[in-house]
Coordinates of C-alpha atoms in Angstrom, one line a residue:
M1 CA 90.7 84.8 112.6
Q2 CA 91.2 86.5 109.3
V3 CA 91.8 90.2 108.5
V4 CA 90.4 92.1 105.5
V5 CA 91.9 95.5 104.8
G6 CA 89.4 97.5 102.8
S7 CA 85.6 97.2 102.5
G8 CA 84.9 97.9 98.9
S9 CA 83.0 95.3 96.8
V10 CA 85.8 92.7 97.0
G11 CA 86.7 93.3 100.7
T12 CA 83.0 93.1 101.7
A13 CA 82.4 90.0 99.7
I14 CA 85.5 88.3 101.2
A15 CA 84.5 89.2 104.8
L16 CA 81.0 87.9 104.4
R17 CA 82.2 84.7 102.7
V18 CA 84.7 83.9 105.5
A19 CA 82.2 84.8 108.2
E20 CA 79.4 82.7 106.7
A21 CA 81.9 79.8 106.7
G22 CA 82.0 80.2 110.5
E23 CA 85.3 82.1 111.0
E24 CA 85.9 85.4 112.8
V25 CA 86.8 88.4 110.6
R26 CA 88.2 91.8 111.3
V27 CA 87.6 94.4 108.6
V28 CA 90.0 97.4 108.7
T29 CA 89.2 100.7 107.1
R30 CA 89.9 104.4 107.9
S31 CA 86.2 105.0 108.7
G32 CA 85.6 101.8 110.6
G33 CA 82.9 100.7 108.0
G34 CA 82.2 97.3 106.6
P35 CA 79.6 94.6 106.4
E36 CA 77.4 93.7 109.3
H37 CA 77.6 90.1 110.5
P38 CA 77.9 88.5 114.0
L39 CA 81.4 87.2 113.2
V40 CA 82.6 90.5 111.6
S41 CA 84.2 93.2 113.7
R42 CA 84.9 96.5 112.1
V43 CA 88.1 98.5 113.1
A44 CA 88.9 102.1 112.2
A45 CA 92.6 102.4 111.5
D46 CA 95.2 103.6 109.0
A47 CA 96.4 100.5 107.2
G48 CA 99.7 102.3 106.4
D49 CA 100.5 102.5 110.1
A50 CA 102.6 99.3 110.5
A51 CA 102.5 99.3 114.3
E52 CA 98.7 99.7 114.5
L53 CA 98.1 97.0 111.8
L54 CA 100.4 94.6 113.7
R55 CA 98.3 95.1 116.8
I56 CA 95.0 94.6 114.9
A57 CA 96.2 91.6 112.9
E58 CA 97.6 89.7 115.9
G59 CA 96.5 86.0 115.6
A60 CA 95.5 86.3 112.0
S61 CA 95.8 83.2 109.7
V62 CA 95.1 85.1 106.5
I63 CA 95.3 88.8 105.7
Y64 CA 93.6 90.1 102.6
N65 CA 94.8 93.3 100.9
C66 CA 91.6 94.8 99.5
A67 CA 92.7 98.4 100.1
N68 CA 91.9 101.1 97.5
P69 CA 93.8 104.3 97.9
Q70 CA 92.7 107.3 95.9
Y71 CA 93.7 106.8 92.3
H72 CA 96.0 109.9 92.1
A73 CA 97.7 109.0 95.4
W74 CA 99.0 105.5 94.6
P75 CA 102.7 106.5 94.5
T76 CA 102.5 107.9 98.0
D77 CA 99.8 105.8 99.7
W78 CA 100.4 102.3 98.4
P79 CA 104.1 101.8 99.6
P80 CA 103.4 102.2 103.4
I81 CA 100.2 100.1 103.1
A82 CA 102.0 97.3 101.3
D83 CA 104.9 97.4 103.7
A84 CA 102.6 97.3 106.7
L85 CA 100.7 94.3 105.3
L86 CA 103.9 92.4 104.7
R87 CA 105.1 93.1 108.3
A88 CA 101.7 92.0 109.8
A89 CA 101.7 88.8 107.7
E90 CA 105.3 88.0 108.6
A91 CA 104.7 88.6 112.3
N92 CA 101.7 86.3 112.4
D93 CA 103.0 83.7 109.9
A94 CA 99.8 84.6 108.0
V95 CA 99.0 84.1 104.3
L96 CA 98.9 87.4 102.5
A97 CA 96.2 87.4 99.8
I98 CA 96.6 90.4 97.5
T99 CA 93.8 91.9 95.3
G100 CA 95.7 92.8 92.2
N101 CA 95.1 94.2 88.7
L102 CA 96.6 94.2 85.2
Y103 CA 98.4 97.5 85.4
G104 CA 101.8 95.8 86.0
Y105 CA 101.9 94.2 82.5
G106 CA 101.9 97.6 80.8
P107 CA 100.7 97.9 77.1
V108 CA 100.1 94.5 75.6
T109 CA 99.4 93.2 72.1
Q110 CA 98.2 89.7 73.1
P111 CA 96.1 88.1 75.8
M112 CA 97.6 88.5 79.2
T113 CA 98.8 85.4 81.1
E114 CA 100.4 85.2 84.5
D115 CA 103.8 84.3 83.0
M116 CA 104.1 87.6 81.1
P117 CA 106.8 90.0 82.4
L118 CA 105.7 93.0 84.5
A119 CA 106.7 95.7 81.9
A120 CA 104.6 98.6 83.1
T121 CA 105.3 102.0 81.5
T122 CA 103.1 104.0 83.8
V123 CA 103.4 105.4 87.3
K124 CA 100.5 103.4 88.6
G125 CA 101.7 100.2 86.8
R126 CA 105.1 100.4 88.3
V127 CA 103.7 100.9 91.8
R128 CA 101.6 97.7 91.5
A129 CA 104.5 95.8 89.9
K130 CA 106.9 96.7 92.8
M131 CA 104.3 95.7 95.4
W132 CA 104.2 92.2 94.0
Q133 CA 108.0 92.0 93.6
D134 CA 108.5 93.1 97.2
A135 CA 106.0 90.4 98.3
L136 CA 107.9 87.8 96.4
A137 CA 111.2 88.9 97.9
S138 CA 109.8 88.7 101.4
R139 CA 109.5 85.7 103.7
V140 CA 105.7 86.0 103.6
R141 CA 103.5 83.3 102.0
A142 CA 101.8 85.7 99.6
F143 CA 99.9 85.3 96.4
E144 CA 98.1 87.8 94.1
V145 CA 94.8 87.5 92.3
R146 CA 94.7 89.9 89.3
S147 CA 91.4 91.1 87.8
S148 CA 90.5 93.4 84.9
D149 CA 87.9 96.2 85.1
W150 CA 85.0 95.4 87.3
I151 CA 81.5 94.2 86.8
G152 CA 80.1 95.1 90.2
P153 CA 78.0 97.6 92.1
R154 CA 80.8 100.1 92.7
Y155 CA 83.2 101.7 90.4
S156 CA 82.2 99.7 87.3
L157 CA 81.3 100.7 83.8
I158 CA 77.7 99.5 84.5
S159 CA 77.3 101.6 87.6
Q160 CA 78.8 104.6 85.9
A161 CA 76.4 104.4 82.9
L162 CA 73.2 103.1 84.7
P163 CA 71.8 106.4 86.0
A164 CA 71.7 107.9 82.5
M165 CA 70.4 104.6 81.0
R166 CA 67.5 104.6 83.5
E167 CA 66.6 108.1 82.7
G168 CA 66.8 107.6 78.9
R169 CA 69.7 110.0 78.6
T170 CA 72.9 109.5 76.7
A171 CA 75.6 107.8 78.8
W172 CA 78.9 109.5 78.2
L173 CA 82.0 107.3 78.8
P174 CA 85.7 108.1 78.9
A175 CA 86.8 105.2 76.7
P176 CA 86.1 103.8 73.2
L177 CA 83.0 101.7 73.1
D178 CA 83.8 99.0 70.5
V179 CA 87.2 97.6 71.6
P180 CA 87.2 94.0 73.1
H181 CA 88.0 94.2 76.8
T182 CA 87.9 91.7 79.7
Y183 CA 85.6 92.5 82.6
T184 CA 85.8 90.7 85.9
Y185 CA 82.9 90.2 88.4
T186 CA 83.9 91.4 91.9
A187 CA 82.3 88.4 93.6
D188 CA 84.5 86.1 91.5
A189 CA 87.6 87.9 92.6
A190 CA 86.6 87.5 96.3
R191 CA 85.8 83.8 95.8
T192 CA 89.2 83.3 94.1
L193 CA 91.1 85.0 96.9
V194 CA 89.3 83.1 99.7
E195 CA 89.8 79.7 97.9
L196 CA 93.4 80.2 97.0
A197 CA 94.3 81.3 100.5
K198 CA 93.6 77.6 101.5
H199 CA 96.0 76.0 99.0
E200 CA 99.8 76.0 99.5
R201 CA 100.4 75.5 95.8
A202 CA 98.8 78.8 95.1
W203 CA 101.2 80.8 97.3
G204 CA 104.1 82.6 95.8
R205 CA 102.3 83.0 92.4
A206 CA 100.0 85.3 90.6
W207 CA 96.7 84.2 89.4
H208 CA 94.0 85.7 87.1
T209 CA 90.4 85.8 88.3
P210 CA 88.1 83.6 86.2
S211 CA 86.3 86.1 83.9
P212 CA 83.8 86.0 81.1
A213 CA 84.9 86.1 77.4
P214 CA 86.1 89.6 76.4
M215 CA 83.4 92.0 75.0
T216 CA 83.1 95.6 74.0
A217 CA 81.7 98.2 76.4
R218 CA 78.8 98.7 74.1
R219 CA 77.9 95.0 74.3
L220 CA 78.2 94.9 78.0
L221 CA 76.0 97.9 78.5
T222 CA 73.5 96.8 75.9
R223 CA 73.1 93.5 77.7
A224 CA 72.8 95.3 81.1
A225 CA 69.9 97.4 79.6
E226 CA 68.2 94.2 78.3
L227 CA 68.4 92.5 81.6
A228 CA 67.2 95.6 83.5
G229 CA 64.2 96.0 81.2
L230 CA 65.5 99.3 79.8
P231 CA 65.5 100.6 76.2
A232 CA 68.6 100.1 74.1
P233 CA 71.2 102.5 75.7
R234 CA 72.4 105.6 74.0
L235 CA 76.2 105.6 74.4
R236 CA 78.8 108.1 73.5
A237 CA 82.5 108.2 74.2
Y238 CA 84.1 111.5 75.2
P239 CA 86.5 112.7 72.5
Q240 CA 90.1 112.3 73.7
V241 CA 90.6 116.0 73.4
A242 CA 87.8 116.5 75.9
V243 CA 89.4 114.0 78.3
R244 CA 92.7 115.8 78.0
G245 CA 91.0 119.1 78.7
A246 CA 89.3 117.7 81.7
A247 CA 92.6 116.4 83.0
L248 CA 93.8 119.9 83.4
F249 CA 91.3 120.4 86.3
D250 CA 90.2 116.9 87.3
K251 CA 92.5 114.4 89.1
M252 CA 90.6 111.3 88.0
A253 CA 90.6 112.4 84.3
K254 CA 94.4 113.0 84.5
E255 CA 95.0 109.6 86.0
F256 CA 92.7 107.9 83.4
L257 CA 94.8 109.4 80.6
E258 CA 97.8 107.4 81.9
I259 CA 96.0 104.1 81.4
R260 CA 93.9 104.9 78.4
Y261 CA 96.0 102.3 76.5
Q262 CA 93.9 99.7 78.2
H263 CA 90.9 100.8 76.3
A264 CA 92.3 102.0 73.0
R265 CA 93.1 98.5 71.8
P266 CA 92.1 95.0 72.8
F267 CA 92.8 94.4 76.4
V268 CA 92.2 90.7 77.1
M269 CA 93.0 88.5 80.1
D270 CA 93.5 84.8 79.9
S271 CA 92.2 83.2 83.2
S272 CA 92.4 79.6 82.1
R273 CA 95.2 78.7 84.6
V274 CA 93.1 79.1 87.7
T275 CA 90.4 77.1 86.1
A276 CA 92.7 74.2 85.1
E277 CA 94.5 74.1 88.5
F278 CA 91.6 74.8 90.9
G279 CA 88.4 74.3 88.9
L280 CA 87.3 77.9 89.5
T281 CA 85.1 79.4 86.8
A282 CA 83.5 82.8 86.1
T283 CA 79.9 83.5 87.3
P284 CA 77.6 83.4 84.3
L285 CA 77.6 86.8 82.7
D286 CA 73.9 87.5 83.0
E287 CA 73.9 86.6 86.7
A288 CA 76.8 89.0 87.3
I289 CA 75.1 91.8 85.4
R290 CA 71.7 91.2 87.1
E291 CA 73.4 91.4 90.6
T292 CA 75.3 94.5 89.5
V293 CA 72.2 96.3 88.3
R294 CA 70.2 95.3 91.4
S295 CA 72.9 96.6 93.7
A296 CA 74.0 99.7 91.8

């Protein structure tokens, strides 16, 4: 039996992939939601409650951390969740597969590799870096798969801009449009987590999800419009002063300001290691975009 904490795009894809391979899955969320499948059971619970998670995860061989606390609540919500997951994994001698991101590296001036130091300068980046450091310091067989901003049906640049694009309106975005950036398909993150959970040589290390070549936001959304049969999109970036003004009243805008460095200059992830060691490659870009547009 395997346990998936969280039922966003990655958690849902993991649960279905494991279930379709014939293994029982328990999906843990606050609401009790998750995908429907004969081998998937959905459990309503607070993943930060260590005692409750221990009970739910009894007998698990792999535990996937796909939780997604509210952006502004990372400093308060992530520590108890991360601690509960470590305890549950240790108690069951389970592999802990962590869905990670690039925040821990901090501002960079070169393509990110897994060997780079975790030099985060932001609150959210330090939270994520400490989660990984705590996992390494534990007795748990843990690994982390880090991804960049998503291509996927939820919380992605495409899903954000698509409603305006479909209506022929200008899509306003909070970040510069013409800076190279790595984007990661959510299904590739799920596939990488499931595959690496099987391999002992993956444990105790961080890995980057195989991702397409970096591109600008303008290029990504223009290609999405082409594949969706839409006119060339009209795209505008909010002036930084407007984002700062919104941050006075909006929690998400305030949090975005902290990591705006990821969009103000090239933000490129090197995922060649996982390809070289495990043969995993990124889904073709057009296929990832088509699926995102279909699902969004």
